[in-house]
Coordinates of C-alpha atoms and ligand atoms in Angstrom, one line a residue:
M1 CA 121.5 91.4 114.6
P2 CA 119.2 94.5 114.3
L3 CA 115.9 94.4 116.2
S4 CA 113.9 94.6 113.0
K5 CA 115.4 91.3 111.7
R6 CA 115.3 89.5 115.0
L7 CA 111.7 90.3 115.8
L8 CA 109.7 90.6 112.6
H9 CA 108.4 88.0 110.3
Q10 CA 108.9 88.7 106.6
D11 CA 105.2 89.8 106.1
Q12 CA 105.4 92.2 109.1
I13 CA 108.5 93.8 107.7
G14 CA 106.7 94.4 104.4
R15 CA 103.8 96.1 106.2
A16 CA 106.2 98.1 108.4
L17 CA 108.1 99.7 105.6
S18 CA 105.4 101.7 103.8
H19 CA 101.8 102.1 102.9
S20 CA 101.0 99.0 101.0
N21 CA 98.9 100.7 98.3
P22 CA 100.5 102.1 95.2
P23 CA 100.7 106.0 95.1
S24 CA 97.7 107.9 93.8
P25 CA 99.0 111.0 92.1
K26 CA 96.6 113.9 91.4
R27 CA 96.6 117.4 90.1
F28 CA 94.4 119.9 92.0
V29 CA 93.2 122.7 89.8
K30 CA 91.4 126.0 90.1
Q31 CA 88.0 125.6 91.6
G32 CA 84.9 127.8 92.0
A33 CA 83.7 129.6 95.1
L34 CA 83.1 127.4 98.2
T35 CA 79.5 127.9 99.4
G36 CA 76.7 126.2 101.4
R37 CA 77.2 124.1 104.5
I38 CA 79.6 121.2 105.1
R39 CA 80.6 119.0 108.0
V40 CA 84.1 117.6 108.5
P41 CA 84.7 114.2 110.2
G42 CA 85.2 113.7 113.9
D43 CA 88.2 114.9 115.8
K44 CA 91.2 112.6 115.5
S45 CA 92.6 113.1 119.0
I46 CA 89.2 112.7 120.6
S47 CA 88.4 109.6 118.5
H48 CA 91.7 107.8 119.5
R49 CA 91.0 108.5 123.2
S50 CA 87.4 107.5 123.1
I51 CA 88.4 104.0 121.9
M52 CA 91.3 103.6 124.3
L53 CA 89.3 104.7 127.4
G54 CA 86.2 102.8 126.2
A55 CA 88.4 99.7 126.0
L56 CA 89.5 100.1 129.6
A57 CA 86.0 100.7 131.0
V58 CA 83.9 97.7 132.1
G59 CA 80.6 97.8 130.1
E60 CA 79.5 99.4 126.8
T61 CA 80.8 102.8 125.7
R62 CA 78.9 104.2 122.7
V63 CA 80.7 106.7 120.4
T64 CA 79.0 108.7 117.6
G65 CA 80.9 111.0 115.2
L66 CA 84.0 108.8 115.4
L67 CA 86.6 109.6 112.8
E68 CA 86.8 106.5 110.6
G69 CA 90.3 107.3 109.3
E70 CA 93.2 104.8 109.1
D71 CA 94.9 106.2 112.2
V72 CA 91.9 105.7 114.4
L73 CA 91.2 102.3 112.9
A74 CA 94.8 101.3 113.9
T75 CA 93.9 102.2 117.5
A76 CA 90.7 100.2 117.2
A77 CA 92.5 97.1 115.9
A78 CA 95.1 97.4 118.6
M79 CA 92.5 97.5 121.4
R80 CA 90.8 94.5 119.9
A81 CA 94.1 92.6 119.8
M82 CA 94.3 93.3 123.6
G83 CA 90.9 91.9 124.4
A84 CA 88.3 94.7 123.9
S85 CA 85.4 94.5 121.6
V86 CA 85.3 97.5 119.3
E87 CA 82.5 97.4 116.7
R88 CA 80.7 99.7 114.3
G89 CA 77.0 99.5 114.1
A90 CA 74.9 99.9 110.9
D91 CA 73.9 103.4 112.3
A92 CA 77.6 104.4 112.5
T93 CA 77.6 104.3 116.2
W94 CA 80.7 102.5 117.6
R95 CA 80.2 100.2 120.5
I96 CA 83.2 99.4 122.7
N97 CA 83.1 96.8 125.4
G98 CA 86.1 97.2 127.6
V99 CA 88.2 94.8 129.7
G100 CA 88.8 97.0 132.7
V101 CA 92.0 98.9 133.8
G102 CA 94.8 96.5 134.4
A103 CA 93.2 93.7 132.3
L104 CA 94.6 94.3 128.8
L105 CA 95.6 91.0 127.3
Q106 CA 98.9 90.1 125.7
P107 CA 98.5 90.7 121.9
D108 CA 99.6 87.7 119.9
A109 CA 101.0 89.6 116.9
A110 CA 102.7 92.9 116.4
L111 CA 100.6 96.0 116.8
E112 CA 100.6 97.6 113.3
M113 CA 100.3 101.4 113.8
G114 CA 100.4 102.4 110.2
N115 CA 101.1 106.2 110.0
S116 CA 99.8 107.0 113.5
G117 CA 102.1 108.6 116.0
T118 CA 99.2 109.2 118.4
S119 CA 98.2 105.5 118.4
T120 CA 101.8 104.5 119.0
R121 CA 102.7 106.9 121.8
L122 CA 99.4 106.7 123.7
L123 CA 99.3 102.9 123.5
M124 CA 102.9 102.7 124.7
G125 CA 101.7 104.5 127.8
L126 CA 98.7 102.3 128.3
I127 CA 100.6 99.1 127.9
A128 CA 103.7 100.2 130.0
S129 CA 101.8 99.6 133.3
H130 CA 100.3 96.2 132.2
P131 CA 102.2 93.0 132.6
I132 CA 102.3 92.3 128.8
T133 CA 104.7 92.6 126.0
A134 CA 103.9 94.3 122.7
M135 CA 105.7 94.8 119.4
F136 CA 105.0 98.1 117.6
T137 CA 105.5 98.5 113.8
G138 CA 104.6 101.3 111.5
D139 CA 105.0 102.7 107.9
A140 CA 108.1 104.3 106.6
S141 CA 107.1 107.8 108.0
L142 CA 106.2 106.5 111.5
S143 CA 109.4 104.4 111.6
K144 CA 111.5 107.6 111.4
R145 CA 109.7 109.4 114.3
P146 CA 111.3 109.7 117.7
M147 CA 109.9 107.5 120.4
G148 CA 112.6 108.3 123.0
R149 CA 110.3 111.0 124.3
V150 CA 107.9 108.3 125.6
I151 CA 110.5 105.7 126.3
D152 CA 112.2 108.0 128.8
P153 CA 109.3 108.5 131.2
L154 CA 107.9 105.0 130.7
S155 CA 111.3 103.5 131.6
Q156 CA 111.1 105.5 134.8
I157 CA 107.9 103.7 135.8
G158 CA 109.7 100.3 135.2
A159 CA 108.8 99.4 131.6
S160 CA 111.6 98.2 129.3
F161 CA 112.2 98.7 125.6
E162 CA 114.1 97.3 122.7
A163 CA 113.9 100.0 120.0
S164 CA 115.5 100.3 116.6
S165 CA 118.5 102.6 116.4
G166 CA 117.7 106.2 117.3
G167 CA 114.7 105.1 119.5
T168 CA 112.4 104.4 116.6
L169 CA 109.9 101.7 115.4
P170 CA 110.0 98.7 115.1
L171 CA 110.0 98.6 118.9
M172 CA 109.4 96.0 121.6
L173 CA 107.8 97.1 124.9
R174 CA 107.7 95.0 128.0
G175 CA 105.2 96.5 130.5
I176 CA 105.5 96.2 134.2
S177 CA 103.0 95.7 137.0
P178 CA 103.1 97.0 139.6
A179 CA 104.5 100.2 138.0
V180 CA 106.2 103.0 139.9
P181 CA 104.3 106.3 140.1
I182 CA 106.5 109.2 138.8
T183 CA 106.5 112.9 138.6
Y184 CA 107.5 113.9 135.1
R185 CA 108.2 117.4 133.7
L186 CA 107.7 117.4 129.9
P187 CA 110.9 118.4 128.1
V188 CA 108.9 119.0 124.9
A189 CA 105.5 120.5 124.6
S190 CA 103.7 117.3 123.6
A191 CA 100.2 116.2 124.3
Q192 CA 101.2 112.7 123.2
V193 CA 103.9 112.4 125.8
K194 CA 101.7 113.9 128.5
S195 CA 98.9 111.5 127.6
A196 CA 101.3 108.5 127.5
V197 CA 102.3 109.2 131.1
L198 CA 98.8 109.8 132.3
L199 CA 97.5 106.7 130.7
A200 CA 100.3 104.7 132.3
G201 CA 99.2 106.3 135.6
L202 CA 95.7 104.8 135.3
N203 CA 97.1 101.3 136.3
T204 CA 99.8 102.5 138.6
A205 CA 99.1 102.5 142.4
G206 CA 99.5 106.0 143.8
I207 CA 99.7 109.4 142.1
T208 CA 101.4 110.0 138.7
T209 CA 102.1 113.6 138.0
V210 CA 102.9 115.4 134.8
I211 CA 104.2 119.0 134.8
E212 CA 103.5 120.9 131.7
P213 CA 105.6 124.1 131.2
V214 CA 103.6 125.0 128.0
P215 CA 100.0 123.9 127.9
T216 CA 99.1 121.4 125.1
R217 CA 95.7 120.0 124.0
D218 CA 93.8 118.7 127.0
H219 CA 91.5 116.1 125.5
S220 CA 93.0 113.3 127.7
E221 CA 92.4 115.2 130.9
R222 CA 88.8 116.1 129.9
M223 CA 88.0 112.5 128.8
L224 CA 89.7 110.8 131.8
R225 CA 87.5 112.8 134.1
G226 CA 84.5 112.1 132.0
F227 CA 85.1 108.4 132.4
G228 CA 85.4 108.9 136.2
A229 CA 89.2 108.9 136.8
K230 CA 90.3 111.1 139.6
L231 CA 92.5 113.9 138.2
D232 CA 93.8 117.0 139.9
V233 CA 94.7 119.9 137.6
G234 CA 96.5 122.9 139.0
E235 CA 99.1 125.5 138.4
E236 CA 102.4 126.0 140.1
N237 CA 105.0 128.7 139.1
G238 CA 103.1 129.3 135.8
E239 CA 103.2 125.6 134.9
R240 CA 100.3 123.2 134.6
V241 CA 100.4 120.3 137.0
I242 CA 98.2 117.3 136.3
A243 CA 98.0 114.4 138.8
I244 CA 96.2 111.2 138.2
H245 CA 95.1 108.8 141.0
G246 CA 96.0 105.3 139.9
E247 CA 94.2 102.0 139.9
A248 CA 91.2 103.9 138.5
E249 CA 87.9 102.3 137.6
L250 CA 86.5 103.7 134.5
Q251 CA 82.7 103.9 133.8
P252 CA 81.5 103.4 130.2
Q253 CA 80.3 106.6 128.5
D254 CA 78.2 107.9 125.6
I255 CA 80.5 110.1 123.6
V256 CA 79.7 112.5 120.8
V257 CA 82.9 113.4 118.9
P258 CA 82.9 117.1 117.6
G259 CA 84.2 117.9 114.1
D260 CA 88.0 118.1 113.9
P261 CA 89.3 121.7 113.8
S262 CA 92.5 120.4 112.1
S263 CA 90.4 119.1 109.2
A264 CA 88.2 122.2 109.2
A265 CA 91.4 124.2 108.8
F266 CA 91.8 123.2 105.1
F267 CA 88.3 124.4 104.3
V268 CA 88.6 127.6 106.3
V269 CA 91.8 128.5 104.4
A270 CA 90.3 127.4 101.0
A271 CA 87.1 129.6 101.6
L272 CA 89.3 132.6 102.7
L273 CA 91.4 132.3 99.5
V274 CA 88.8 131.5 96.8
E275 CA 87.0 134.5 95.5
G276 CA 83.3 134.7 96.2
S277 CA 83.3 132.0 98.9
D278 CA 80.8 132.0 101.7
L279 CA 81.0 128.7 103.5
V280 CA 79.5 127.4 106.8
I281 CA 81.5 124.5 108.4
E282 CA 79.2 123.0 111.0
N283 CA 80.1 121.5 114.4
V284 CA 83.8 122.5 114.6
G285 CA 85.6 121.7 117.9
L286 CA 87.0 124.9 119.3
N287 CA 88.8 123.7 122.4
P288 CA 91.2 126.7 123.2
T289 CA 94.2 124.3 123.2
R290 CA 93.4 123.6 119.5
A291 CA 91.9 126.7 117.9
A292 CA 94.7 129.2 117.6
L293 CA 94.8 129.0 113.7
F294 CA 91.4 130.7 113.5
D295 CA 92.7 133.6 115.7
V296 CA 95.8 134.0 113.5
L297 CA 93.8 134.0 110.3
R298 CA 91.5 136.6 111.8
D299 CA 94.6 138.7 112.6
M300 CA 95.5 138.3 108.9
G301 CA 92.1 139.8 108.0
G302 CA 90.2 136.6 107.6
Q303 CA 86.4 136.8 108.0
I304 CA 85.6 133.8 110.3
E305 CA 82.5 134.1 112.3
E306 CA 81.4 131.7 115.1
L307 CA 77.7 130.8 115.0
D308 CA 75.8 128.9 117.7
R309 CA 78.6 128.3 120.2
R310 CA 77.7 125.3 122.3
E311 CA 79.1 122.3 124.0
V312 CA 79.4 118.8 122.5
G313 CA 80.9 115.9 124.4
G314 CA 82.5 118.2 127.0
E315 CA 84.2 120.3 124.3
P316 CA 83.3 123.8 123.0
V317 CA 81.9 123.7 119.5
A318 CA 80.5 126.2 116.9
D319 CA 79.6 126.5 113.3
L320 CA 82.2 128.6 111.4
R321 CA 81.0 131.0 108.7
V322 CA 84.0 131.8 106.4
R323 CA 84.0 134.4 103.7
H324 CA 86.6 135.2 101.0
S325 CA 89.0 137.8 102.5
A326 CA 92.1 139.7 101.4
L327 CA 94.8 138.5 103.8
I328 CA 97.8 140.3 105.1
G329 CA 101.0 138.8 106.4
V330 CA 101.7 138.6 110.2
E331 CA 104.3 137.6 112.6
V332 CA 103.0 134.5 114.4
D333 CA 103.6 134.5 118.2
P334 CA 105.6 131.3 119.0
A335 CA 103.5 131.0 122.2
V336 CA 100.5 129.8 120.2
V337 CA 102.4 127.0 118.4
P338 CA 101.1 124.1 120.6
A339 CA 97.5 125.3 120.0
M340 CA 97.9 125.0 116.3
V341 CA 100.8 122.6 115.9
D342 CA 99.1 120.6 113.1
E343 CA 97.8 123.7 111.2
F344 CA 101.1 125.2 110.0
P345 CA 101.1 123.5 106.6
V346 CA 97.8 125.2 105.6
L347 CA 98.7 128.5 107.4
F348 CA 101.8 128.6 105.1
V349 CA 99.5 128.3 102.1
A350 CA 97.4 131.2 103.4
A351 CA 100.6 133.2 103.9
A352 CA 101.8 132.5 100.4
L353 CA 98.7 134.3 99.0
A354 CA 98.6 137.1 101.6
E355 CA 99.8 140.7 101.1
G356 CA 103.3 141.1 102.6
T357 CA 105.5 138.8 104.8
T358 CA 104.5 136.2 107.3
T359 CA 107.2 135.0 109.8
T360 CA 106.9 131.9 112.0
T361 CA 109.4 130.8 114.7
G362 CA 109.5 128.1 117.4
L363 CA 108.5 125.4 115.0
E364 CA 111.2 122.8 115.7
E365 CA 108.6 120.1 116.5
L366 CA 107.3 120.4 112.9
R367 CA 110.5 118.6 111.8
V368 CA 109.4 115.4 113.6
K369 CA 105.8 115.1 112.5
E370 CA 104.6 112.7 109.8
S371 CA 107.3 114.4 107.7
D372 CA 109.7 117.3 108.3
R373 CA 106.9 119.7 107.6
L374 CA 109.2 122.8 107.4
A375 CA 111.4 121.2 104.7
A376 CA 108.4 119.6 102.9
M377 CA 106.3 122.8 102.8
A378 CA 109.2 125.0 101.8
A379 CA 110.0 122.7 98.9
A380 CA 106.3 122.3 97.9
L381 CA 105.5 125.9 98.0
K382 CA 108.6 126.9 96.1
L383 CA 107.8 124.3 93.4
A384 CA 104.3 126.0 93.1
G385 CA 106.0 129.4 92.7
A386 CA 105.9 130.9 96.2
R387 CA 108.7 132.9 97.8
V388 CA 109.7 131.0 100.9
E389 CA 112.8 131.1 103.2
E390 CA 113.4 128.2 105.5
Q391 CA 115.0 128.7 108.9
E392 CA 115.9 126.0 111.5
D393 CA 112.7 126.8 113.5
G394 CA 110.3 128.3 111.0
L395 CA 109.5 129.6 107.5
T396 CA 109.4 133.2 106.3
I397 CA 106.9 133.6 103.4
H398 CA 106.5 136.6 101.1
G399 CA 102.9 136.5 99.9
T400 CA 101.6 137.4 96.4
G401 CA 98.9 139.7 97.7
G402 CA 96.1 137.6 96.3
T403 CA 97.6 136.9 92.8
P404 CA 97.3 133.1 92.2
L405 CA 100.6 131.1 92.5
P406 CA 101.7 129.8 89.1
G407 CA 101.4 126.1 90.2
T408 CA 103.7 123.2 89.7
P409 CA 105.5 123.1 86.4
E410 CA 104.6 120.4 83.8
G411 CA 106.1 117.1 84.8
A412 CA 106.9 118.1 88.4
E413 CA 105.1 116.9 91.5
V414 CA 105.0 118.0 95.1
T415 CA 106.5 115.2 97.3
T416 CA 104.1 114.5 100.1
H417 CA 106.4 112.2 102.2
L418 CA 103.4 110.0 103.4
D419 CA 102.1 113.1 105.2
H420 CA 98.3 113.7 105.0
R421 CA 98.6 117.4 106.0
I422 CA 101.2 118.2 103.3
A423 CA 98.9 116.6 100.8
M424 CA 95.8 118.5 101.9
A425 CA 97.6 121.9 102.3
M426 CA 99.0 121.6 98.8
A427 CA 95.6 120.5 97.4
V428 CA 94.3 123.9 98.8
A429 CA 97.2 125.6 97.1
G430 CA 96.2 123.9 93.9
I431 CA 92.6 125.2 93.9
V432 CA 93.9 128.8 94.1
S433 CA 96.7 128.4 91.6
R434 CA 96.9 129.4 87.9
D435 CA 97.9 126.1 86.4
G436 CA 97.2 123.6 89.3
V437 CA 99.4 121.7 91.8
A438 CA 100.3 118.1 91.1
L439 CA 100.8 115.8 94.2
D440 CA 102.8 112.6 94.0
D441 CA 100.3 110.8 96.3
T442 CA 96.9 111.5 97.8
G443 CA 96.8 108.2 99.6
P444 CA 98.0 109.5 103.0
I445 CA 94.9 111.8 103.2
A446 CA 92.9 108.7 104.3
T447 CA 94.8 108.6 107.6
S448 CA 92.8 111.6 109.0
F449 CA 90.2 112.8 106.4
P450 CA 89.1 110.1 104.0
T451 CA 86.3 112.3 102.6
F452 CA 88.5 115.3 101.9
E453 CA 88.5 115.2 98.1
R454 CA 84.8 114.5 97.8
L455 CA 84.0 117.3 100.2
L456 CA 86.3 119.8 98.4
E457 CA 84.6 119.1 95.1
S458 CA 81.1 119.3 96.6
A459 CA 81.8 122.6 98.4
S460 CA 82.3 124.3 95.1
A461 CA 79.7 122.4 93.1
Ligands
S3P1 C1 98.1 114.8 119.2 C2 99.1 115.7 119.6 C3 100.0 116.4 118.7 C4 99.5 116.4 117.3 C5 99.0 115.1 116.9 C6 97.9 114.6 117.8 C7 97.3 114.1 120.2 O1 101.3 115.9 118.8 O2 100.5 116.9 116.4 O3 98.5 115.2 115.5 O4 96.2 113.6 119.8 O5 97.7 114.1 121.4 P1 102.3 116.3 119.9 O6 101.6 116.4 121.2 O7 103.4 115.3 119.9 O8 102.8 117.7 119.5

């Protein structure tokens, strides 16, 4: 009998298969210049990690600027189900009272991860070195995504798994304590896999080591250190080597979450493309492992200025002033892919309006995100009238040189495949199109950026 039938109650299957809300279709139409000052919500990666580490520290961690999107709320619910107190105060400060490393409790129901790959993979790491069993379920998008990449290293530490066919959710994880410390070389450039192994190492006696041939976002390393874990980060033969000393004791922290550069990206591209725009986006996180999109857009001729560079919560931050610019096509260096892995959907929109051709390569990972983002964006942009060629590992886009895309034909809709970033990227395409771009569903936007539509309207009010 398949795992899904054996382990899930009827109501859990219902929740696991798709977003429960009916779709919210919407047409995004031409909009005026984006001006003034806006703030995007807190960084999704940092928000997840602040709840997880807060839940493992003994005492009260306070978090301000937390992203209150569905993905992060799934992490909060899971940590509550394993014994931590995670509460939002009236002043929007989140207070987390943790249980201590090694003291997570057995959840008494499946952990419902919704659309969130980050929640799933990082929590699999945390739980793997605890003597508890957990069932993970997710929506239709998450249930297609590969979990083998975390099952492999976590099996090496001694955890065991019963996954659905192809190594997907629904999945049962049996943690192990004591776990075995491992040295693991990442076969894919993935901060989620790196973080899963490091988080498992927190409750593993000895030293757990991750070797990273290609650097990925380093929020886990920064925050683990901030909470007092002992972490050695070095370089050997051009590869990053990260070693965590196990059986750590974490100290509660006060955390200020900077604005999410991946959310700011949609407004940066919108302001570059809409004539007359001059927009300041305040408090944008500019960690160098995240900020490559802004460099690529500058190479394309985009006017993006950093104002008041400073540090917030151990991360570099600045206000970005973005002005309408004539963009030119570029060849994107595949070496920068991990530092802008979530920003390609909106870069493709910028490329579709640039002068000349933009080529991208090395993007195989985009095929296993919330959707197959190469196929989804190629189809969406073509439907809106762009000239796009799809290769196995990238897209080639021939831009219009600033002429608006025609938009989606009457009666046709972009399919967003439960993918928030496809929805937001194509919303941006809509506001610079002649006739507008119709989306089949804006619901998924709430996973990472619940205020997106309101902010987009207010920026050009
Ligand atoms: C994330 C890492 C990235 C990114 C995801 C968030 C994280 O995934 O796409 O949105 O918070 O660690 P991979 O590391 O798997 O590429």
